[in-house]
CSV table of C-alpha atoms in Angstrom, one decimal:
chain,number,residue,atom,x,y,z
A,1,MET,CA,-6.9,8.8,25.5
A,2,THR,CA,-10.6,9.1,24.8
A,3,ASP,CA,-11.1,12.8,24.0
A,4,CYS,CA,-7.7,14.1,22.7
A,5,ALA,CA,-6.3,13.7,19.3
A,6,GLY,CA,-3.4,11.3,19.1
A,7,PRO,CA,0.0,12.5,18.1
A,8,GLY,CA,0.4,13.3,14.4
A,9,THR,CA,-3.1,14.3,13.7
A,10,GLY,CA,-2.1,18.0,13.7
A,11,ALA,CA,-4.7,20.7,13.6
A,12,ARG,CA,-8.3,19.4,13.5
A,13,PRO,CA,-9.9,20.2,10.1
A,14,VAL,CA,-13.1,22.3,10.3
A,15,ALA,CA,-16.0,21.4,8.2
A,16,SER,CA,-17.0,25.1,7.7
A,17,ASP,CA,-13.7,25.7,6.0
A,18,LEU,CA,-14.8,23.8,2.9
A,19,PRO,CA,-16.2,25.7,-0.1
A,20,ASP,CA,-20.0,25.4,-0.9
A,21,LEU,CA,-20.1,22.3,-3.1
A,22,GLY,CA,-23.8,22.1,-3.8
A,23,VAL,CA,-25.3,18.9,-5.0
A,24,GLY,CA,-22.9,16.6,-6.8
A,25,VAL,CA,-22.6,13.1,-8.1
A,26,GLY,CA,-20.2,10.2,-7.7
A,27,TRP,CA,-18.2,10.2,-11.0
A,28,ARG,CA,-18.1,6.7,-12.6
A,29,PRO,CA,-16.8,5.9,-16.1
A,30,GLU,CA,-20.2,4.6,-17.1
A,31,ILE,CA,-21.9,7.9,-16.5
A,32,ALA,CA,-19.1,10.2,-17.5
A,33,GLY,CA,-21.1,11.6,-20.4
A,34,VAL,CA,-24.2,12.4,-18.2
A,35,VAL,CA,-22.0,14.0,-15.6
A,36,ALA,CA,-20.1,16.1,-18.1
A,37,ASP,CA,-23.4,17.5,-19.3
A,38,LEU,CA,-24.7,18.5,-15.9
A,39,PRO,CA,-25.1,22.3,-15.6
A,40,ASN,CA,-23.9,24.0,-12.5
A,41,LEU,CA,-22.1,20.9,-11.2
A,42,ARG,CA,-19.6,21.9,-8.5
A,43,PHE,CA,-18.3,18.6,-7.2
A,44,CYS,CA,-17.8,14.9,-7.8
A,45,GLU,CA,-16.3,12.1,-6.0
A,46,VAL,CA,-13.9,9.8,-7.8
A,47,VAL,CA,-13.2,6.2,-6.5
A,48,ALA,CA,-9.6,6.4,-5.6
A,49,GLU,CA,-8.7,2.9,-6.5
A,50,GLY,CA,-9.8,3.6,-10.1
A,51,ILE,CA,-7.5,6.6,-10.5
A,52,HIS,CA,-4.2,6.3,-12.4
A,53,THR,CA,-1.8,8.6,-10.6
A,54,HIS,CA,1.3,7.9,-12.7
A,55,VAL,CA,0.0,9.8,-15.7
A,56,PRO,CA,-1.4,13.3,-15.9
A,57,LEU,CA,-5.1,13.8,-15.5
A,58,SER,CA,-6.8,13.4,-18.9
A,59,GLY,CA,-10.2,12.9,-20.5
A,60,PRO,CA,-13.5,13.7,-18.8
A,61,LEU,CA,-12.0,14.2,-15.3
A,62,ALA,CA,-9.4,16.7,-16.7
A,63,THR,CA,-12.3,18.6,-18.3
A,64,LEU,CA,-14.2,18.7,-15.1
A,65,ARG,CA,-11.2,20.0,-13.2
A,66,GLU,CA,-10.6,22.6,-15.9
A,67,ARG,CA,-14.3,23.7,-15.4
A,68,GLY,CA,-13.5,24.2,-11.7
A,69,VAL,CA,-15.5,21.2,-10.5
A,70,THR,CA,-14.1,20.1,-7.1
A,71,LEU,CA,-13.0,16.4,-7.3
A,72,VAL,CA,-12.7,14.4,-4.1
A,73,PRO,CA,-10.9,11.0,-4.1
A,74,HIS,CA,-13.1,8.5,-2.3
A,75,GLY,CA,-11.2,5.4,-1.1
A,76,VAL,CA,-12.9,2.0,-0.7
A,77,ARG,CA,-10.0,-0.4,0.0
A,78,LEU,CA,-7.8,1.2,2.6
A,79,SER,CA,-9.3,-0.9,5.5
A,80,LEU,CA,-8.9,1.9,8.1
A,81,GLY,CA,-10.9,-0.2,10.6
A,82,GLY,CA,-8.7,-3.2,10.2
A,83,ALA,CA,-6.6,-4.5,13.1
A,84,GLU,CA,-3.5,-4.4,10.8
A,85,PRO,CA,-1.8,-1.1,9.9
A,86,VAL,CA,-3.0,0.5,6.7
A,87,SER,CA,-0.7,-0.2,3.7
A,88,PRO,CA,1.7,2.7,3.1
A,89,GLU,CA,1.3,2.1,-0.6
A,90,ARG,CA,-2.5,2.6,-0.4
A,91,VAL,CA,-2.0,5.8,1.7
A,92,LYS,CA,0.5,7.1,-0.8
A,93,HIS,CA,-2.0,6.4,-3.6
A,94,LEU,CA,-4.7,8.4,-1.8
A,95,ALA,CA,-2.2,11.3,-1.4
A,96,ASP,CA,-1.2,11.1,-5.0
A,97,CYS,CA,-4.9,11.1,-6.0
A,98,ALA,CA,-5.5,14.2,-3.9
A,99,ALA,CA,-2.6,16.0,-5.6
A,100,LEU,CA,-3.6,14.9,-9.1
A,101,LEU,CA,-7.2,16.1,-8.6
A,102,GLY,CA,-6.3,19.2,-6.5
A,103,ALA,CA,-8.7,17.9,-3.9
A,104,PRO,CA,-9.6,19.9,-0.7
A,105,LEU,CA,-10.1,16.6,1.2
A,106,VAL,CA,-10.3,12.9,0.7
A,107,SER,CA,-12.6,10.3,2.2
A,108,GLU,CA,-12.6,6.7,3.4
A,109,HIS,CA,-14.8,4.4,5.5
A,110,ILE,CA,-15.1,3.4,9.1
A,111,ALA,CA,-14.8,-0.3,8.0
A,112,PHE,CA,-12.4,-3.0,7.2
A,113,VAL,CA,-12.1,-4.9,3.9
A,114,ARG,CA,-9.6,-7.6,4.6
A,115,ALA,CA,-8.2,-9.6,7.4
A,116,GLY,CA,-5.4,-12.1,7.5
A,117,ASP,CA,-4.9,-13.0,3.9
A,118,LEU,CA,-8.5,-12.7,2.8
A,119,GLU,CA,-10.1,-9.9,0.9
A,120,ALA,CA,-13.8,-9.4,1.7
A,121,GLY,CA,-14.5,-7.5,-1.5
A,122,HIS,CA,-16.8,-5.2,0.4
A,123,LEU,CA,-16.8,-2.8,3.4
A,124,LEU,CA,-17.4,-4.7,6.6
A,125,PRO,CA,-18.4,-3.3,10.0
A,126,VAL,CA,-15.9,-3.1,12.8
A,127,PRO,CA,-17.0,-4.1,16.3
A,128,ARG,CA,-18.0,-1.0,18.2
A,129,THR,CA,-15.4,-1.5,20.9
A,130,ARG,CA,-12.6,0.4,22.5
A,131,ALA,CA,-10.1,-1.9,20.7
A,132,ALA,CA,-11.6,-0.9,17.4
A,133,VAL,CA,-11.5,2.8,18.2
A,134,ASP,CA,-7.8,2.3,19.0
A,135,ALA,CA,-7.2,0.5,15.7
A,136,LEU,CA,-9.1,3.2,13.7
A,137,ALA,CA,-7.3,6.0,15.5
A,138,ALA,CA,-3.9,4.5,14.8
A,139,ASN,CA,-4.8,4.0,11.1
A,140,TYR,CA,-6.2,7.5,10.9
A,141,VAL,CA,-3.0,8.9,12.1
A,142,ARG,CA,-0.9,6.8,9.7
A,143,THR,CA,-3.1,7.9,6.8
A,144,VAL,CA,-3.2,11.6,7.7
A,145,GLU,CA,0.5,11.7,8.1
A,146,GLY,CA,0.8,10.4,4.5
A,147,LEU,CA,-1.7,12.8,3.2
A,148,GLY,CA,0.5,15.8,4.0
A,149,GLY,CA,-2.2,18.2,5.2
A,150,VAL,CA,-5.2,17.2,3.1
A,151,PRO,CA,-8.1,16.4,5.5
A,152,LEU,CA,-9.5,12.9,5.6
A,153,ALA,CA,-13.3,12.6,6.2
A,154,LEU,CA,-14.6,9.3,7.6
A,155,GLU,CA,-17.8,7.6,6.4
A,156,PRO,CA,-19.8,5.2,8.6
A,157,ILE,CA,-21.1,2.3,6.6
A,158,ALA,CA,-24.3,0.4,6.3
A,159,ALA,CA,-24.2,-3.1,7.8
A,160,LEU,CA,-26.7,-5.9,7.9
A,161,PHE,CA,-25.4,-7.3,11.2
A,162,ASP,CA,-23.8,-6.1,14.5
A,163,TRP,CA,-20.9,-7.7,16.4
A,164,PRO,CA,-21.8,-9.6,19.5
A,165,ASP,CA,-19.2,-7.8,21.6
A,166,ASP,CA,-20.2,-4.2,20.9
A,167,GLU,CA,-19.5,-1.9,23.8
A,168,TYR,CA,-21.0,1.2,22.2
A,169,ASP,CA,-24.2,1.9,20.3
A,170,GLU,CA,-23.7,3.4,16.8
A,171,ALA,CA,-24.0,7.1,17.8
A,172,ASP,CA,-21.6,6.7,20.8
A,173,PHE,CA,-19.1,4.8,18.7
A,174,LEU,CA,-19.0,7.3,15.9
A,175,THR,CA,-18.7,10.2,18.4
A,176,ALA,CA,-15.9,8.3,20.1
A,177,VAL,CA,-14.1,7.8,16.8
A,178,LEU,CA,-14.5,11.5,15.8
A,179,ASP,CA,-13.5,12.8,19.2
A,180,ARG,CA,-10.5,10.6,19.3
A,181,THR,CA,-9.3,11.4,15.7
A,182,GLY,CA,-10.6,14.9,15.1
A,183,ALA,CA,-11.7,13.7,11.7
A,184,LEU,CA,-14.4,15.2,9.5
A,185,LEU,CA,-17.5,13.2,9.0
A,186,LEU,CA,-18.8,12.0,5.6
A,187,LEU,CA,-22.3,11.2,6.6
A,188,ASP,CA,-24.3,8.8,4.3
A,189,VAL,CA,-28.0,9.4,5.0
A,190,ALA,CA,-28.8,6.2,3.2
A,191,ASN,CA,-26.6,4.2,5.5
A,192,VAL,CA,-28.2,6.0,8.5
A,193,TYR,CA,-31.6,5.0,7.1
A,194,ALA,CA,-30.6,1.4,6.3
A,195,ASN,CA,-29.0,0.7,9.8
A,196,ALA,CA,-31.9,2.3,11.7
A,197,ARG,CA,-34.5,0.5,9.6
A,198,ASN,CA,-32.8,-2.9,9.9
A,199,ARG,CA,-32.5,-2.4,13.7
A,200,GLY,CA,-36.1,-1.1,14.0
A,201,GLN,CA,-34.8,2.3,15.2
A,202,ASP,CA,-35.6,5.9,14.2
A,203,PRO,CA,-33.0,7.4,11.8
A,204,VAL,CA,-33.7,11.0,12.9
A,205,ALA,CA,-33.0,10.0,16.5
A,206,LEU,CA,-29.6,8.8,15.4
A,207,LEU,CA,-28.9,12.1,13.5
A,208,ASP,CA,-29.7,14.0,16.7
A,209,ARG,CA,-27.0,12.1,18.6
A,210,LEU,CA,-24.2,12.7,16.1
A,211,PRO,CA,-21.7,15.6,16.1
A,212,LEU,CA,-23.3,17.1,13.0
A,213,GLU,CA,-21.0,20.2,13.1
A,214,ARG,CA,-18.3,17.8,11.9
A,215,VAL,CA,-20.1,16.8,8.7
A,216,ALA,CA,-18.0,17.8,5.7
A,217,TYR,CA,-20.4,16.5,3.1
A,218,VAL,CA,-23.2,14.0,2.7
A,219,HIS,CA,-23.8,10.8,0.6
A,220,VAL,CA,-27.3,10.0,-0.7
A,221,ALA,CA,-27.9,6.6,-2.4
A,222,GLY,CA,-30.6,4.2,-3.3
A,223,GLY,CA,-31.4,0.7,-2.1
A,224,ARG,CA,-34.1,-1.9,-1.9
A,225,GLU,CA,-35.8,-4.3,0.4
A,226,HIS,CA,-34.8,-7.9,0.0
A,227,GLU,CA,-36.1,-10.7,2.2
A,228,GLY,CA,-37.2,-8.3,4.9
A,229,LEU,CA,-34.0,-6.3,5.1
A,230,TYR,CA,-33.1,-3.0,3.5
A,231,HIS,CA,-30.0,-3.3,1.4
A,232,ASP,CA,-28.0,-0.2,0.5
A,233,THR,CA,-27.4,-1.3,-3.0
A,234,HIS,CA,-26.4,2.0,-4.9
A,235,THR,CA,-28.1,0.3,-7.9
A,236,ASP,CA,-31.7,1.3,-7.1
A,237,ALA,CA,-33.6,4.6,-6.9
A,238,VAL,CA,-33.2,6.9,-3.8
A,239,PRO,CA,-36.3,6.1,-1.7
A,240,GLN,CA,-38.6,8.8,-0.4
A,241,GLU,CA,-37.6,8.0,3.2
A,242,VAL,CA,-33.9,8.8,2.4
A,243,LEU,CA,-34.9,12.1,0.8
A,244,GLU,CA,-36.9,12.9,4.0
A,245,LEU,CA,-33.7,12.2,5.9
A,246,VAL,CA,-31.8,14.6,3.6
A,247,THR,CA,-34.4,17.3,4.6
A,248,ALA,CA,-34.1,16.4,8.3
A,249,LEU,CA,-30.3,16.7,8.1
A,250,ALA,CA,-30.5,20.0,6.2
A,251,GLU,CA,-32.7,21.3,9.1
A,252,ARG,CA,-30.0,20.4,11.6
A,253,ALA,CA,-26.6,21.1,9.8
A,254,THR,CA,-25.0,22.9,6.9
A,255,PRO,CA,-22.8,20.4,5.1
A,256,ALA,CA,-20.6,21.8,2.3
A,257,GLY,CA,-22.2,19.4,-0.2
A,258,TRP,CA,-24.6,16.6,-1.0
A,259,LEU,CA,-23.6,13.8,-3.3
A,260,LEU,CA,-25.6,11.1,-5.1
A,261,GLU,CA,-23.8,7.7,-5.3
A,262,ARG,CA,-24.8,5.3,-8.0
A,263,ASP,CA,-22.7,2.2,-8.6
A,264,GLY,CA,-24.6,0.2,-11.3
A,265,ASP,CA,-27.8,-0.4,-13.2
A,266,TYR,CA,-27.3,3.2,-14.3
A,267,PRO,CA,-30.6,4.9,-15.2
A,268,PRO,CA,-31.1,7.1,-18.3
A,269,ALA,CA,-29.7,10.6,-18.0
A,270,ASP,CA,-33.1,12.3,-17.3
A,271,VAL,CA,-33.8,9.9,-14.4
A,272,LEU,CA,-30.3,10.6,-12.9
A,273,ARG,CA,-30.9,14.4,-13.3
A,274,ALA,CA,-34.3,14.0,-11.7
A,275,GLU,CA,-32.7,12.3,-8.7
A,276,LEU,CA,-30.2,15.1,-8.3
A,277,ALA,CA,-33.1,17.7,-8.6
A,278,ALA,CA,-35.0,15.8,-5.9
A,279,ILE,CA,-32.0,16.0,-3.6
A,280,THR,CA,-31.7,19.7,-4.3
A,281,THR,CA,-35.4,20.1,-3.4
A,282,ALA,CA,-35.0,18.0,-0.2
A,283,VAL,CA,-32.0,20.1,0.9
A,284,GLY,CA,-33.9,23.3,0.2
A,285,ALA,CA,-36.9,22.2,2.2
A,286,GLY,CA,-34.7,21.5,5.2
A,287,THR,CA,-32.7,24.7,4.9
A,288,ARG,CA,-35.9,26.8,4.7
A,289,ALA,CA,-37.4,25.0,7.7
A,290,ALA,CA,-34.2,25.8,9.7
A,291,GLY,CA,-34.4,29.4,8.5
A,292,ALA,CA,-38.0,29.8,9.6
A,293,ARG,CA,-37.2,28.8,13.2
B,1,MET,CA,-13.8,-23.7,19.1
B,2,SER,CA,-11.4,-26.6,19.7
B,3,ASP,CA,-9.9,-25.0,22.8
B,4,PRO,CA,-12.2,-25.6,25.7
B,5,ALA,CA,-10.3,-23.2,28.0
B,6,ALA,CA,-10.7,-20.3,25.6
B,7,GLU,CA,-14.4,-21.2,25.3
B,8,SER,CA,-15.1,-21.4,29.0
B,9,THR,CA,-13.2,-18.3,30.2
B,10,ALA,CA,-14.1,-15.9,27.4
B,11,PRO,CA,-16.4,-13.1,28.6
B,12,GLN,CA,-20.0,-13.1,27.5
B,13,GLY,CA,-20.3,-12.2,23.8
B,14,SER,CA,-16.6,-11.7,23.2
B,15,ALA,CA,-14.9,-12.7,20.0
B,16,ARG,CA,-14.6,-16.4,20.3
B,17,GLY,CA,-14.8,-19.3,17.9
B,18,ASP,CA,-11.1,-19.5,17.5
B,19,ASP,CA,-8.5,-21.6,19.1
B,20,THR,CA,-5.4,-19.4,18.9
B,21,ALA,CA,-3.7,-17.7,21.8
B,22,ALA,CA,-4.6,-14.3,20.4
B,23,ALA,CA,-8.3,-14.9,20.8
B,24,ARG,CA,-8.1,-15.5,24.5
B,25,PRO,CA,-9.4,-12.9,26.9
B,26,GLY,CA,-5.9,-12.1,28.4
B,27,ALA,CA,-4.5,-11.5,24.9
B,28,ASP,CA,-3.7,-8.0,23.5
B,29,PRO,CA,-6.9,-6.4,22.3
B,30,ALA,CA,-5.4,-5.6,18.9
B,31,ALA,CA,-4.4,-9.2,18.4
B,32,ARG,CA,-7.9,-10.3,19.5
B,33,LEU,CA,-9.4,-7.9,17.1
B,34,ALA,CA,-7.2,-9.2,14.2
B,35,VAL,CA,-8.3,-12.8,15.0
B,36,ALA,CA,-12.0,-11.9,15.3
B,37,GLN,CA,-11.9,-9.9,12.0
B,38,ALA,CA,-10.2,-12.8,10.2
B,39,ALA,CA,-12.8,-15.3,11.4
B,40,LEU,CA,-15.6,-13.1,10.3
B,41,VAL,CA,-14.1,-12.5,6.8
B,42,ALA,CA,-13.5,-16.3,6.5
B,43,ALA,CA,-17.2,-16.9,7.4
B,44,LEU,CA,-18.3,-14.4,4.8
B,45,VAL,CA,-16.2,-15.3,1.8
B,46,ALA,CA,-14.4,-18.6,2.4
B,47,GLY,CA,-17.0,-20.9,3.8
B,48,GLY,CA,-15.6,-20.6,7.4
B,49,PRO,CA,-17.7,-21.3,10.4
B,50,LEU,CA,-19.8,-18.5,11.9
B,51,PRO,CA,-18.0,-17.0,14.8
B,52,ASP,CA,-19.9,-17.3,18.1
B,53,GLY,CA,-22.5,-14.7,19.1
B,54,PHE,CA,-23.3,-13.4,15.6
B,55,ASP,CA,-26.9,-13.4,14.3
B,56,ALA,CA,-26.6,-16.3,11.8
B,57,GLY,CA,-29.5,-15.0,9.6
B,58,ARG,CA,-28.0,-11.5,9.4
B,59,VAL,CA,-24.5,-12.7,8.6
B,60,ASP,CA,-25.9,-15.1,6.0
B,61,ALA,CA,-27.9,-12.2,4.4
B,62,ALA,CA,-24.6,-10.2,4.2
B,63,ARG,CA,-22.8,-13.2,2.8
B,64,ARG,CA,-25.3,-13.6,0.1
B,65,ALA,CA,-25.4,-9.9,-0.7
B,66,LEU,CA,-21.6,-10.0,-1.1
B,67,LEU,CA,-22.0,-12.8,-3.6
B,68,ARG,CA,-24.6,-11.0,-5.6
B,69,LYS,CA,-22.5,-7.8,-5.7
B,70,ARG,CA,-19.4,-9.9,-6.7
B,71,ALA,CA,-21.5,-11.5,-9.5
B,72,GLY,CA,-22.5,-8.1,-10.7
B,73,GLU,CA,-18.8,-7.0,-10.8
B,74,VAL,CA,-17.7,-10.1,-12.7
B,75,ALA,CA,-20.6,-9.7,-15.1
B,76,ARG,CA,-19.4,-6.1,-15.9
B,77,ALA,CA,-15.8,-7.4,-16.4
B,78,TRP,CA,-16.9,-10.4,-18.5
B,79,PRO,CA,-19.9,-9.1,-20.5
B,80,LEU,CA,-19.9,-12.0,-23.1
B,81,LEU,CA,-19.7,-14.6,-20.4
B,82,ALA,CA,-22.6,-13.0,-18.5
B,83,GLY,CA,-24.5,-12.5,-21.7
B,84,GLY,CA,-24.0,-16.0,-22.8
B,85,LEU,CA,-25.3,-17.5,-19.6
B,86,GLY,CA,-28.2,-15.0,-19.4
B,87,THR,CA,-30.3,-15.3,-16.3
B,88,ALA,CA,-28.3,-18.4,-15.2
B,89,PHE,CA,-25.2,-16.3,-14.8
B,90,THR,CA,-25.8,-15.0,-11.3
B,91,PRO,CA,-27.0,-18.3,-9.7
B,92,ARG,CA,-24.2,-20.3,-11.4
B,93,PHE,CA,-21.5,-17.7,-10.4
B,94,VAL,CA,-22.8,-17.5,-6.9
B,95,GLN,CA,-22.7,-21.3,-6.6
B,96,TRP,CA,-19.2,-21.4,-7.9
B,97,ALA,CA,-18.0,-18.4,-5.7
B,98,ALA,CA,-19.6,-19.3,-2.4
B,99,ARG,CA,-16.5,-20.9,-0.9
B,100,ARG,CA,-13.9,-19.2,-3.0
B,101,PRO,CA,-12.6,-15.9,-1.6
B,102,PRO,CA,-12.8,-13.0,-4.1
B,103,ALA,CA,-9.6,-12.6,-6.2
B,104,GLY,CA,-10.8,-9.6,-8.2
B,105,SER,CA,-13.5,-9.5,-10.9
B,106,PHE,CA,-11.0,-10.3,-13.8
B,107,ALA,CA,-9.5,-13.3,-12.0
B,108,ASP,CA,-12.8,-14.5,-10.6
B,109,GLY,CA,-14.3,-14.4,-14.1
B,110,LEU,CA,-11.3,-16.1,-15.6
B,111,ALA,CA,-11.4,-19.0,-13.2
B,112,PHE,CA,-15.2,-19.4,-13.4
B,113,ALA,CA,-15.1,-19.4,-17.3
B,114,GLN,CA,-12.2,-21.9,-17.3
B,115,GLN,CA,-14.2,-24.2,-15.0
B,116,LEU,CA,-17.2,-23.9,-17.3
B,117,ARG,CA,-15.0,-24.8,-20.3
B,118,ASP,CA,-13.6,-27.8,-18.5
B,119,LYS,CA,-17.1,-29.0,-17.9
B,120,GLY,CA,-18.1,-28.3,-21.5
B,121,GLU,CA,-20.5,-25.7,-20.4
B,122,LEU,CA,-18.9,-22.5,-21.6
B,123,PRO,CA,-21.5,-20.7,-23.7
B,124,PRO,CA,-20.4,-20.2,-27.4
B,125,LEU,CA,-20.7,-16.4,-27.0
B,126,ALA,CA,-18.0,-16.4,-24.3
B,127,VAL,CA,-15.5,-18.6,-26.1
B,128,GLU,CA,-13.6,-15.8,-27.8
B,129,GLU,CA,-13.7,-13.6,-24.7
B,130,LEU,CA,-12.0,-16.3,-22.7
B,131,ALA,CA,-9.5,-17.1,-25.4
B,132,GLN,CA,-8.6,-13.5,-25.9
B,133,ARG,CA,-8.0,-13.0,-22.2
B,134,GLU,CA,-5.9,-16.1,-21.9
B,135,ARG,CA,-3.5,-14.9,-24.5
B,136,PRO,CA,-0.3,-13.4,-23.2
B,137,ALA,CA,-0.7,-9.6,-23.0
B,138,PRO,CA,1.4,-7.6,-25.5
B,139,SER,CA,4.4,-5.9,-23.8
B,140,VAL,CA,2.9,-2.9,-22.0
B,141,ARG,CA,6.3,-1.3,-21.9
B,142,ARG,CA,6.7,-1.4,-25.7
B,143,ARG,CA,3.2,-0.3,-26.3
B,144,ILE,CA,3.1,2.8,-24.1
B,145,TRP,CA,6.8,3.8,-23.9
B,146,PRO,CA,6.7,6.3,-26.9
B,147,PHE,CA,3.8,8.2,-25.3
B,148,LYS,CA,5.4,8.3,-21.8
B,149,ARG,CA,8.7,9.7,-22.9
B,150,ARG,CA,9.1,13.3,-21.9
């Protein structure tokens, strides 16, 4: 049960099957104008819970799709890592989002957001245990079955604390989840940085222990230090250390795309464009270093 | 924590802090996971006790980060309420929300604003915002039906 896909997962999606997506940005209504004006934009993520699937696509998202921009629904409230089965309605919504946007894949988190009758309002870490791998694998199968062939990429989260009953370290846990499910990986380098920094570990050492050939695309985001801990806020600038991790990852893998996530305190358009350019530069540096070897 | 048997026989560092059968070591791992996750969420958003074994400082840092994020979301959904309270918005909201599980930014803002009004502390800027949102919504069906007909 540890290294074979469970029933219902079908053929394992392959990251290299994805089109070259370049450097994209998480689409949010507040920055729709800036995003619409980005030249050479090839992909955006759209938060799935904000998409209305009962009406045809309209407005700025429809314009992006007409331009050929790849749109990827990104779920935040499925609770794949919850002990309870995922809600069929939420799975159907993800499938409807994928159909509406013509998406080549969808993504969600290795996390839980509710338990019992309480909503956490945020992504929470699961214990890194065999029981949690079982729960994730079962919910992955339920979700993929509802997605009707659209691949689901899984994103590890940033967390400020670990569970006391962890049986795996982070790299072994993620490898176990990916081996078991056959899922693609949505790797957030800011989360890798945040977790490593808050545990006093080397983020590059974690990268080197992950199955990087399964990375579909990458998240890049900003954060800040608060009372001695690094918080993955998505409301601050991308720190230099995270850009360096972008370069380190580009030296080691060839993800289909790189995506800047910003979720508030939106900067002026030129600052956002400069952050995207900095990501492009960081990716290029890694790709060149890999080519020179 | 009220069941001494569960406490004394649980393996080192396992999910404890709960007195239901599902939390005991012999219980189904999925049921134990469900109980442990529920206890953690309760500690983070509903003023529940910290489950055993967690780093109290780290969980508290996460709890407070969740409250700040929630305050930001409510401020975006209730701009005049947030504007009316100014720099006091986040600390006041966080104080109000600390033991109340999130109900969504609209509902959280509504309940928070109503409590301020009851105490006579609703800022004048937010009065109309609250009043408007307490009015019964116009019939959605009547409003959008002509555009949906195909």
